[in-house]
Amino acid sequence: MTVSIAWKNLFEGRARFLMSVGGVALAILLILVLDGVFAGAMKQLTFYMDKTPYDITLAQEGVGNLHMTSSFFPASKAGAVKKVRGVKGVDSIFYNSDYLVIGENRSLAYVIGYQPGKLGGPWEMAEGSADLKPGEIIVDERIADKYDLKIGDRLTVLGRSFKVGGLAKGTVNITNSIAFVRYDDFERARGLRGVVSYSLVTVKRGENPRDVIGRIKDEVKGINVMTREEFADNEKRLVSDMAGDVIKMMNLVGFLIGLAVLGLTAYTATLSKVREYGILKAIGAKNRKLIGVVFKQAIISVVGGFVIAVALAFAVAFGLGAAQAGVSLVIGPPSLLKVILGAGLITILASSIPILRIAGLNPAEVFRR
Amino acid sequence: MEAAKESVIEASNLTKKYGEGETEVTALRNVSLEVKRGEVVLIMGPSGSGKTTLLSILGALLKPSSGSVSLGGEDIAVLSESELPDVRLNHLGFIFQDFNLLSALTARENVEVVLNLAGVKGAEARKRAEAFLTDLGLGERLDFRPEKLSGGEKQRVAIARALANEPDILLCDEPTANLDSKIGHDIIRRLQQIAKNQRKSVVIVSHDARIKEHADRVLWLEDGEFKQMAVMEHDPVCEMSIEREKAAASVTYKDKTYYFCSKGCAGEFQENPEKFIAGEGAHAV
């Protein structure tokens, strides 16, 4: 056990230490929250695919996702797929992005036209039934709460008025919600005939979806066939590509804030002790010992900031979950790994200038008054 | 007596120049100095005379432009920068005008940290630091940080730190400058005791003429050269320090010469020399 000059120096200048730890915590928290919100949004984005129990998605040829696209292909193709060996069932849906017009308010939604009793409808109801009657719509409970909608109230979507027939759970994501209407209502509202948007295929027990996809592709041409997971991945990739630059930019901002705060506090902490480092050099401390002190101080600040930031981020995530907010924070191993690497880089960069200053310090300076 | 003649540090023909060309300044010109074990050498001189440069070179903090510094038989002037920290840590102790304690550490930790640097750790370092400080009367101040210590206490902590690794030589830069005369006297007296009792060599750079009476030798440095040397003697009767050249009387007894501040002291000595020289020896020339 030796006297830890690093700890002693840090705790002597408590205000500077707290500022340093706080600044690093803020920067790491910013990175974690941005990443967490993004990861949460990605997770919410594919809730529809993740929660609906099917195996294979059929879409219009060239279409591989839901967001910012439309898909229509002949209903006969879905009928043909039903006959492919290994297919258990094919349930088709309509899909369109539209605004729910609630009085003066507008709320963006993915509108799904599904056949009650079949796949493609809401996976969890908060109120009412998923077995919609003609002219009814299911909206998310949080949308209903936000716009003071109750079962029996009316709203407009797809150019028609619908009565709220039920409230679903967990269909809100960071940009929109999902609303469900009957398949035939959607068909009528859009004037569609003989087409579907997507088909949700289930395979027979013991069948490998990939094998079944191969057969569908052989036997039914002119549609896009993919696993449920590929469909979800495409959705994530599209949104990730769209928001990726913004997220990267914000991460860089967080990194630079952390670097600036720690760099500045590490430098001023070193500068304020430069005479003492000179004394230590004069009495026999080697450069590597002094560099170790500076580096250790930076590591302590970063680890302190990291622990606080992670604790706060998990608290925020828990709070958002408890509040059932539209935004969810998902802090996974990739985010943690990213901030650990970022924090390590901040430590090295922030210490480098003070370390150079210490390494170049002339011990004879101690005699200067 | 042989031990008293053992040379601890020997500087030969030291020259130190700063800058070059028209801006070149010669801080030291062919300065030579030998300090023996247990000797207290005081170097005085006006500001800018080269005292601090000489102390820095003796302390392995600065390399001379030419000349050598032999410490324990090794020329430290030619050692590489990476070798010098070990020399400073194990053979030299520094005492500064501004005390130069580490403000975040307690008195004990200030001493302990030097022991840690030398590889003494844990309870052993703590025990030794406490012993050094207790010896210097700081047993009640072990856990005080420098800001809570008086000037004299800080300088005693600095002395404990300088002694921690049992160096051969203590290099003191104006050790009394920031202390009042009483405390300054106490510090110098302690340094003198350390030199005599622990057989450490002490080199003091100071403007404080009151230190002269505690020194074995006084050197005057001016314009980078030693101009005159005063050899200090101790009157064995009244124990006062006096410059040999200015002694009021001298008496040779058993092949040794003793110097006195007054003829009265010389007379008293001659009446019964053995009474005054019992156990003496270190100060005699």
XYZ file of C-alpha atoms in Angstrom:
654
model
C 0.000 0.000 0.000
C 1.484 3.338 -0.989
C 0.337 6.905 -0.569
C -1.935 7.621 -3.519
C -1.021 11.083 -4.698
C -3.688 10.866 -7.404
C -6.542 10.291 -4.941
C -5.183 12.884 -2.532
C -4.840 15.490 -5.270
C -8.325 14.798 -6.563
C -9.950 15.058 -3.166
C -7.980 18.162 -2.268
C -9.630 20.007 -5.158
C -13.107 18.609 -4.613
C -14.904 21.230 -6.690
C -12.675 20.538 -9.660
C -13.019 16.792 -9.162
C -16.810 16.999 -9.005
C -16.849 19.209 -12.086
C -14.655 16.738 -13.903
C -16.701 13.704 -12.878
C -19.947 15.576 -13.562
C -18.781 16.684 -16.991
C -17.720 13.198 -17.950
C -20.964 11.785 -16.545
C -22.954 14.299 -18.578
C -21.096 13.423 -21.759
C -21.423 9.673 -21.240
C -25.065 10.065 -20.255
C -25.683 12.001 -23.451
C -24.108 9.240 -25.527
C -25.934 6.507 -23.594
C -29.314 8.237 -23.774
C -28.963 8.940 -27.473
C -27.958 5.369 -28.112
C -30.611 4.077 -25.741
C -33.372 6.143 -27.314
C -32.254 5.008 -30.737
C -32.080 1.366 -29.667
C -35.464 1.718 -27.975
C -36.920 3.286 -31.085
C -35.494 0.459 -33.188
C -37.063 -2.072 -30.885
C -40.440 -0.324 -30.936
C -40.186 0.068 -34.674
C -40.417 -3.660 -35.257
C -42.892 -4.488 -32.497
C -45.471 -5.376 -35.172
C -43.190 -7.980 -36.723
C -41.793 -9.120 -33.381
C -45.167 -9.606 -31.703
C -47.098 -11.154 -34.555
C -46.604 -14.936 -34.573
C -45.823 -15.729 -38.215
C -42.794 -16.946 -40.153
C -42.611 -15.470 -43.637
C -43.549 -12.086 -45.119
C -44.813 -11.662 -48.650
C -44.525 -8.180 -50.168
C -44.644 -6.482 -53.508
C -41.586 -7.289 -55.590
C -38.817 -4.854 -54.648
C -40.417 -3.929 -51.332
C -38.746 -5.183 -48.165
C -40.106 -3.056 -45.340
C -42.990 -0.954 -44.036
C -41.568 2.504 -43.372
C -42.011 5.146 -46.074
C -43.162 2.667 -48.650
C -46.291 1.052 -50.026
C -46.763 -2.478 -51.124
C -49.459 -4.011 -53.269
C -49.461 -7.301 -55.062
C -52.218 -9.495 -56.495
C -54.235 -11.387 -53.894
C -53.994 -14.408 -56.240
C -50.281 -14.639 -55.446
C -51.142 -15.014 -51.769
C -53.644 -17.681 -52.754
C -50.952 -19.505 -54.733
C -48.567 -19.407 -51.782
C -51.205 -21.183 -49.673
C -50.750 -24.223 -51.909
C -46.967 -24.414 -51.523
C -45.780 -27.431 -49.549
C -45.023 -26.600 -45.939
C -47.284 -23.553 -45.763
C -49.821 -23.734 -42.963
C -51.632 -20.451 -43.499
C -51.510 -17.095 -45.268
C -53.176 -14.044 -43.721
C -53.066 -10.859 -45.750
C -53.167 -7.278 -44.536
C -53.419 -3.819 -45.963
C -51.003 -1.163 -44.900
C -50.726 2.561 -45.358
C -49.222 5.498 -43.472
C -51.804 8.131 -42.653
C -52.759 10.705 -40.061
C -55.397 9.983 -37.453
C -57.430 13.191 -37.440
C -58.843 13.668 -33.958
C -60.713 16.939 -33.847
C -58.079 19.560 -34.530
C -55.204 17.165 -33.872
C -53.335 14.913 -36.226
C -51.276 11.916 -35.211
C -49.161 9.896 -37.623
C -50.006 6.195 -37.716
C -49.317 3.020 -39.601
C -52.828 1.954 -40.507
C -53.216 -1.806 -40.790
C -56.242 -3.428 -42.381
C -56.578 -6.905 -40.885
C -59.132 -9.661 -40.774
C -60.419 -10.111 -37.213
C -59.625 -13.583 -35.965
C -56.623 -13.844 -38.250
C -53.002 -12.734 -37.974
C -52.007 -9.097 -38.367
C -54.149 -7.456 -35.729
C -53.200 -5.991 -32.306
C -51.303 -8.388 -30.045
C -52.449 -6.941 -26.740
C -55.580 -5.008 -25.886
C -55.874 -2.487 -23.075
C -59.582 -2.024 -23.525
C -62.264 -3.347 -25.838
C -61.952 -6.228 -28.254
C -59.692 -6.994 -31.211
C -62.725 -8.465 -32.928
C -63.631 -5.236 -34.710
C -67.040 -4.523 -36.136
C -67.383 -2.691 -39.465
C -66.546 1.019 -39.192
C -64.503 0.577 -36.034
C -60.829 1.336 -35.357
C -58.342 0.303 -32.676
C -55.849 2.944 -31.549
C -53.095 2.772 -28.950
C -54.118 3.528 -25.386
C -51.479 6.268 -25.154
C -52.820 8.006 -28.249
C -56.272 7.768 -26.725
C -54.967 9.168 -23.482
C -53.109 11.964 -25.238
C -56.114 13.074 -27.271
C -58.724 12.191 -24.696
C -60.279 9.506 -26.891
C -62.645 6.950 -25.457
C -64.278 3.872 -26.911
C -67.167 5.070 -29.007
C -65.504 8.371 -29.970
C -64.878 9.072 -33.620
C -61.825 9.973 -35.650
C -60.982 10.219 -39.312
C -58.413 8.190 -41.188
C -58.070 6.903 -44.771
C -60.534 9.637 -45.690
C -63.325 8.048 -43.612
C -64.768 8.398 -40.171
C -64.220 5.490 -37.770
C -65.563 4.803 -34.308
C -63.022 3.811 -31.681
C -63.761 0.163 -30.967
C -60.772 -0.743 -28.779
C -57.505 0.421 -27.313
C -54.320 -1.535 -27.981
C -51.183 -1.708 -25.849
C -47.569 -1.160 -26.902
C -48.022 0.008 -30.476
C -46.530 3.476 -30.048
C -43.007 4.185 -31.212
C -40.930 7.329 -31.341
C -42.450 8.559 -34.614
C -45.917 7.091 -34.836
C -48.452 4.587 -33.558
C -50.253 1.694 -35.215
C -53.982 1.839 -35.814
C -56.033 -1.196 -36.868
C -59.151 -1.257 -39.021
C -61.022 -4.128 -40.615
C -59.577 -5.459 -43.844
C -62.772 -4.835 -45.777
C -63.105 -1.277 -44.399
C -59.551 -0.524 -45.584
C -60.320 -2.083 -48.966
C -63.414 0.056 -49.382
C -61.782 3.227 -48.097
C -58.953 2.934 -50.611
C -61.017 1.475 -53.417
C -58.801 -1.580 -53.644
C -59.817 -4.760 -55.388
C -57.907 -8.000 -55.858
C -54.733 -6.821 -54.169
C -53.133 -7.080 -50.736
C -50.255 -5.111 -49.126
C -48.453 -7.865 -47.264
C -49.163 -11.472 -46.434
C -48.130 -13.141 -43.206
C -47.276 -16.776 -43.819
C -47.066 -19.464 -41.141
C -45.317 -22.745 -41.831
C -46.302 -26.198 -40.710
C -44.719 -27.662 -37.591
C -41.295 -29.135 -38.373
C -40.830 -27.062 -41.504
C -37.862 -24.728 -41.813
C -39.089 -21.284 -42.997
C -36.004 -20.959 -45.228
C -36.867 -24.170 -47.036
C -40.436 -22.994 -47.467
C -39.206 -19.626 -48.805
C -37.171 -21.505 -51.394
C -40.272 -23.395 -52.536
C -42.409 -20.233 -52.644
C -39.771 -18.501 -54.758
C -39.712 -21.466 -57.126
C -43.441 -21.677 -57.485
C -44.756 -18.112 -57.103
C -43.006 -15.398 -59.074
C -43.418 -11.616 -58.890
C -43.423 -11.141 -55.126
C -40.783 -10.535 -52.495
C -40.495 -13.375 -49.984
C -38.532 -12.978 -46.763
C -38.457 -14.278 -43.219
C -40.137 -12.268 -40.514
C -36.683 -11.450 -39.108
C -35.393 -10.197 -42.466
C -38.479 -8.008 -42.793
C -37.798 -6.536 -39.320
C -34.077 -6.089 -40.063
C -34.869 -4.238 -43.286
C -37.110 -1.910 -41.334
C -34.419 -1.246 -38.760
C -31.723 -0.753 -41.371
C -33.764 1.799 -43.284
C -34.520 3.914 -40.232
C -31.005 3.450 -38.923
C -29.579 4.666 -42.239
C -31.888 7.662 -42.138
C -31.109 8.617 -38.537
C -27.593 7.212 -38.380
C -25.783 10.426 -39.300
C -27.714 12.422 -36.712
C -27.004 9.837 -34.028
C -23.334 9.730 -34.989
C -23.170 13.517 -34.866
C -24.799 13.623 -31.441
C -22.476 10.891 -30.196
C -19.540 12.928 -31.444
C -20.915 15.964 -29.605
C -21.164 13.900 -26.424
C -17.642 12.594 -26.923
C -16.282 16.099 -27.508
C -18.072 17.462 -24.426
C -16.519 14.700 -22.333
C -13.121 15.262 -23.878
C -13.295 19.024 -23.398
C -14.451 18.818 -19.781
C -11.983 16.133 -18.756
C -9.165 17.623 -20.833
C -9.666 21.036 -19.292
C -10.003 19.780 -15.730
C -7.069 17.381 -16.124
C -4.950 20.166 -17.543
C -5.864 22.725 -14.887
C -5.442 20.087 -12.162
C -1.973 19.316 -13.486
C -1.092 22.957 -13.962
C -2.119 23.803 -10.402
C 0.207 21.063 -9.165
C 3.025 21.551 -11.608
C 5.385 22.809 -8.892
C 4.600 19.765 -6.767
C 5.305 17.477 -9.693
C 8.625 19.311 -10.017
C 9.308 18.706 -6.324
C 8.559 15.020 -6.736
C 10.899 14.901 -9.702
C 13.592 16.696 -7.728
C 13.356 14.277 -4.828
C 13.648 11.293 -7.093
C 10.309 10.425 -8.695
C 10.665 9.113 -12.210
C 8.585 10.393 -15.117
C 6.613 7.162 -15.314
C 5.509 7.561 -11.696
C 4.282 11.117 -12.302
C 2.636 10.177 -15.590
C 0.935 7.384 -13.672
C -0.421 9.930 -11.191
C -1.880 12.125 -13.961
C -3.310 9.129 -15.799
C -4.762 7.675 -12.633
C -6.489 10.968 -11.867
C -8.056 10.956 -15.332
C -9.094 7.303 -14.961
C -10.697 7.970 -11.571
C -12.660 10.905 -13.034
C -13.767 8.892 -16.046
C -14.708 5.790 -14.062
C -16.616 7.979 -11.590
C -18.386 9.730 -14.449
C -19.079 6.424 -16.182
C -20.637 4.828 -13.103
C -22.822 7.874 -12.462
C -23.840 8.109 -16.120
C -24.736 4.417 -16.376
C -26.689 4.541 -13.111
C -28.573 7.625 -14.291
C -29.214 6.117 -17.714
C -30.671 2.953 -16.165
C -32.759 5.112 -13.811
C -34.080 7.100 -16.770
C -34.790 3.866 -18.668
C -36.648 2.470 -15.671
C -38.538 5.737 -15.218
C -39.595 5.839 -18.859
C -40.701 2.223 -18.673
C -42.668 2.861 -15.509
C -44.278 5.941 -17.013
C -45.121 4.005 -20.177
C -43.822 6.920 -22.208
C -43.731 6.851 -25.989
C -39.951 6.918 -25.818
C -38.156 3.901 -24.482
C -34.503 3.702 -23.515
C -32.734 0.453 -24.253
C -29.205 0.233 -22.864
C -27.600 -2.871 -24.218
C -24.072 -4.276 -24.351
C -23.254 -2.486 -27.655
C -24.043 0.909 -26.122
C -22.059 0.101 -22.993
C -19.130 -1.151 -25.036
C -19.233 2.000 -27.123
C -19.139 4.316 -24.106
C -16.414 2.224 -22.452
C -14.260 2.605 -25.565
C -15.197 6.281 -25.823
C -14.376 6.837 -22.157
C -11.040 5.084 -22.630
C -10.243 7.305 -25.576
C -11.277 10.401 -23.611
C -8.968 9.325 -20.766
C -5.991 8.890 -23.073
C -6.558 12.090 -25.035
C -7.382 14.236 -22.002
C -4.262 13.027 -20.175
C -1.886 13.420 -23.069
C -1.255 17.178 -22.831
C -0.767 17.170 -19.033
C 1.480 14.127 -19.414
C 3.627 15.926 -21.993
C 3.823 18.921 -19.652
C 4.953 16.724 -16.751
C 7.425 14.749 -18.850
C 9.089 17.967 -19.975
C 9.209 19.467 -16.491
C 12.671 20.560 -15.361
C 13.196 19.453 -11.738
C 15.641 22.331 -11.188
C 12.571 24.611 -11.363
C 11.989 23.789 -7.689
C 14.708 26.275 -6.758
C 12.961 29.069 -8.637
C 10.923 31.315 -6.402
C 38.924 11.223 12.912
C 39.377 9.323 9.671
C 35.657 9.252 9.131
C 35.550 13.019 9.406
C 37.930 13.279 6.478
C 35.885 11.036 4.192
C 34.749 12.990 1.183
C 31.043 12.611 0.412
C 30.757 14.853 -2.591
C 33.481 16.422 -4.637
C 32.891 18.937 -7.383
C 35.843 19.686 -9.635
C 36.212 22.614 -12.003
C 32.505 23.136 -12.461
C 31.555 25.591 -15.151
C 27.982 26.304 -16.095
C 26.981 28.497 -18.991
C 23.433 29.458 -19.953
C 22.490 30.576 -23.449
C 24.954 31.007 -26.258
C 26.565 33.637 -28.412
C 25.812 37.171 -27.311
C 23.302 35.997 -24.723
C 25.710 33.560 -23.064
C 25.952 33.921 -19.307
C 28.517 32.089 -17.216
C 26.922 31.214 -13.887
C 29.851 29.163 -12.530
C 33.538 29.404 -13.430
C 35.803 26.504 -12.532
C 34.292 26.010 -9.113
C 35.669 23.170 -7.009
C 34.264 21.996 -3.716
C 34.761 18.994 -1.492
C 32.349 18.258 1.321
C 33.300 15.747 3.983
C 31.083 13.444 5.964
C 29.477 15.222 8.910
C 30.530 18.636 7.645
C 28.239 21.675 7.471
C 29.236 23.941 4.602
C 27.588 27.318 4.195
C 27.705 28.950 0.780
C 26.941 32.638 0.826
C 27.017 35.288 -1.836
C 24.969 38.003 -3.458
C 21.938 37.272 -5.606
C 22.902 35.981 -9.027
C 26.278 34.801 -7.813
C 25.613 31.200 -8.904
C 24.659 29.678 -5.539
C 21.466 28.078 -6.758
C 23.154 26.849 -9.926
C 25.854 25.208 -7.820
C 23.269 23.643 -5.515
C 21.302 22.363 -8.521
C 24.399 20.763 -9.991
C 25.397 19.190 -6.669
C 21.800 17.935 -6.411
C 21.910 16.223 -9.827
C 19.150 18.529 -11.015
C 21.304 20.345 -13.530
C 24.254 19.262 -15.636
C 27.385 21.393 -15.671
C 28.784 22.646 -18.962
C 32.092 21.161 -17.852
C 33.615 19.639 -14.757
C 32.651 16.682 -12.640
C 30.669 15.913 -9.510
C 31.785 12.822 -7.689
C 29.216 11.370 -5.324
C 30.281 8.178 -3.583
C 33.023 7.797 -6.198
C 30.671 8.107 -9.173
C 30.647 11.099 -11.497
C 26.966 12.064 -11.503
C 27.552 14.813 -14.074
C 27.850 12.217 -16.813
C 24.871 10.083 -15.810
C 21.876 9.944 -18.135
C 18.582 11.646 -17.239
C 17.025 8.264 -16.551
C 19.737 7.421 -14.007
C 19.564 10.677 -12.055
C 16.242 10.144 -10.216
C 17.728 7.167 -8.364
C 20.756 9.243 -7.366
C 18.530 12.008 -6.032
C 16.239 9.557 -4.278
C 18.883 7.492 -2.520
C 21.857 9.781 -1.991
C 20.556 13.325 -1.743
C 18.089 15.111 0.495
C 16.643 18.496 -0.408
C 15.421 21.230 1.877
C 13.864 24.291 0.291
C 13.123 27.836 1.295
C 9.407 27.400 0.529
C 9.334 23.994 2.242
C 7.838 22.515 -0.940
C 5.620 20.008 0.809
C 2.825 18.358 -1.141
C -0.269 20.241 -0.045
C -2.719 17.357 -0.431
C -0.706 15.050 1.824
C -0.379 15.005 5.589
C 2.965 15.446 7.305
C 3.343 11.668 7.569
C 2.341 11.097 3.956
C 4.823 13.715 2.775
C 7.588 11.623 4.306
C 5.985 8.305 3.408
C 5.769 9.181 -0.261
C 9.568 9.467 -0.524
C 9.939 6.087 1.150
C 7.372 4.666 -1.280
C 9.406 5.987 -4.196
C 12.398 4.100 -2.824
C 10.375 0.891 -2.581
C 9.530 0.983 1.134
C 5.784 0.461 1.357
C 2.863 -0.127 3.673
C 3.267 -0.316 7.423
C 7.054 -0.175 7.252
C 6.994 3.154 5.379
C 4.386 4.512 7.762
C 6.392 3.442 10.800
C 9.586 4.959 9.501
C 7.885 8.218 8.521
C 6.383 8.479 11.994
C 9.768 7.821 13.590
C 11.477 10.554 11.560
C 8.755 13.063 12.355
C 8.629 12.129 16.028
C 12.403 12.578 16.269
C 11.923 16.082 14.971
C 9.225 16.829 17.540
C 6.256 16.392 15.217
C 4.706 13.338 16.836
C 1.515 15.297 17.480
C 1.330 16.672 13.953
C 1.497 13.472 11.908
C -1.940 13.792 10.347
C -1.868 17.507 9.745
C -1.722 18.817 6.227
C 0.875 21.536 5.491
C -1.721 24.312 5.605
C -2.285 23.507 9.289
C 1.421 23.575 10.197
C 3.564 26.545 11.183
C 6.595 27.509 9.097
C 8.986 25.812 11.486
C 6.887 22.653 11.535
C 6.736 22.588 7.743
C 10.501 22.894 7.546
C 10.902 20.072 10.044
C 8.604 17.904 7.899
C 10.818 18.837 4.941
C 13.881 17.772 6.955
C 12.212 14.459 7.819
C 11.397 13.961 4.145
C 14.969 14.797 3.170
C 16.296 12.285 5.692
C 13.785 9.539 4.938
C 15.948 7.563 2.545
C 19.119 8.015 4.601
C 20.922 10.248 2.083
C 24.636 11.021 2.289
C 24.139 14.717 1.910
C 21.482 17.343 2.588
C 21.279 20.249 0.172
C 19.507 23.212 1.713
C 18.373 26.223 -0.234
C 17.769 29.205 2.062
C 16.251 26.961 4.744
C 15.653 29.836 7.187
C 14.504 32.520 4.772
C 10.799 32.092 5.474
C 11.179 31.599 9.203
C 11.513 34.028 12.072
C 14.930 34.180 13.700
C 14.092 31.883 16.609
C 12.592 29.173 14.447
C 15.335 29.654 11.873
C 17.923 29.140 14.575
C 16.156 25.983 15.708
C 16.147 24.600 12.162
C 19.838 25.293 11.656
C 20.644 23.791 15.055
C 18.761 20.635 14.033
C 20.653 20.475 10.752
C 23.886 20.852 12.658
C 22.898 18.034 15.016
C 21.999 15.826 12.079
C 25.409 16.481 10.564
C 27.218 15.688 13.771
C 25.076 12.883 15.162
C 24.024 11.132 11.967
C 27.212 11.909 10.040
C 25.366 13.571 7.202
C 27.004 16.256 5.128
C 25.015 19.464 4.926
C 25.434 22.104 2.256
C 23.478 25.272 2.920
C 22.997 28.112 0.488
C 21.851 31.187 2.361
C 21.975 34.935 2.757
C 21.481 34.507 6.501
C 24.779 35.458 8.173
C 23.564 34.053 11.508
C 24.037 30.566 10.099
C 27.785 31.112 9.957
C 28.263 30.211 13.587
C 26.795 26.739 12.954
C 28.874 25.986 9.871
C 32.182 24.207 9.709
C 33.099 26.178 6.618
C 31.734 29.284 4.993
C 32.301 29.840 1.289
C 31.673 33.096 -0.476
C 30.495 32.762 -4.066
C 30.522 35.821 -6.259
C 30.371 36.115 -10.053
C 30.427 32.326 -10.272
C 33.658 31.903 -8.304
C 34.614 31.292 -4.673
C 36.216 34.525 -3.549
C 37.209 33.734 -0.014
C 36.731 30.962 2.448
C 36.097 31.219 6.128
C 36.825 28.184 8.224
C 34.571 28.060 11.233
C 35.836 26.814 14.590
C 34.099 26.046 17.848
C 35.475 27.533 21.014
C 35.686 24.414 23.237
C 35.102 26.490 26.365
C 32.053 28.619 25.532
C 31.101 26.516 22.447
C 30.693 29.622 20.347
C 31.352 29.370 16.596
C 34.069 31.658 15.353
C 35.880 32.230 12.083
C 39.370 30.809 12.414
C 40.974 33.966 11.001
C 39.136 36.121 13.505
C 39.830 33.989 16.595
C 41.058 36.037 19.595
C 43.491 33.270 20.614
C 44.661 29.796 19.697
C 46.224 27.003 21.760
C 47.940 23.843 20.517
C 47.376 20.818 22.746
C 48.306 17.249 21.896
C 49.113 18.198 18.272
C 45.788 19.906 17.749
C 45.075 23.598 17.555
C 42.087 25.038 19.364
C 40.647 28.490 18.667
C 38.953 30.815 21.152
C 36.589 33.742 21.031
C 38.498 35.525 23.799
C 41.733 35.332 25.726
C 39.651 34.494 28.814
C 38.374 31.294 27.204
C 41.917 30.426 26.095
C 43.204 30.902 29.641
C 40.454 28.772 31.120
C 41.231 26.029 28.575
C 44.910 26.027 29.389
C 44.142 25.527 33.069
C 42.537 22.125 32.389
C 42.359 21.178 28.665
C 41.013 17.665 29.283
C 37.913 19.109 30.892
C 36.961 20.716 27.579
C 38.036 18.185 24.990
C 36.524 15.056 26.485
C 34.361 13.543 23.729
C 35.284 16.365 21.396
C 36.961 15.957 18.089
C 34.575 16.725 15.317
C 35.188 20.435 15.356
C 38.894 20.455 15.813
C 41.123 21.261 12.876
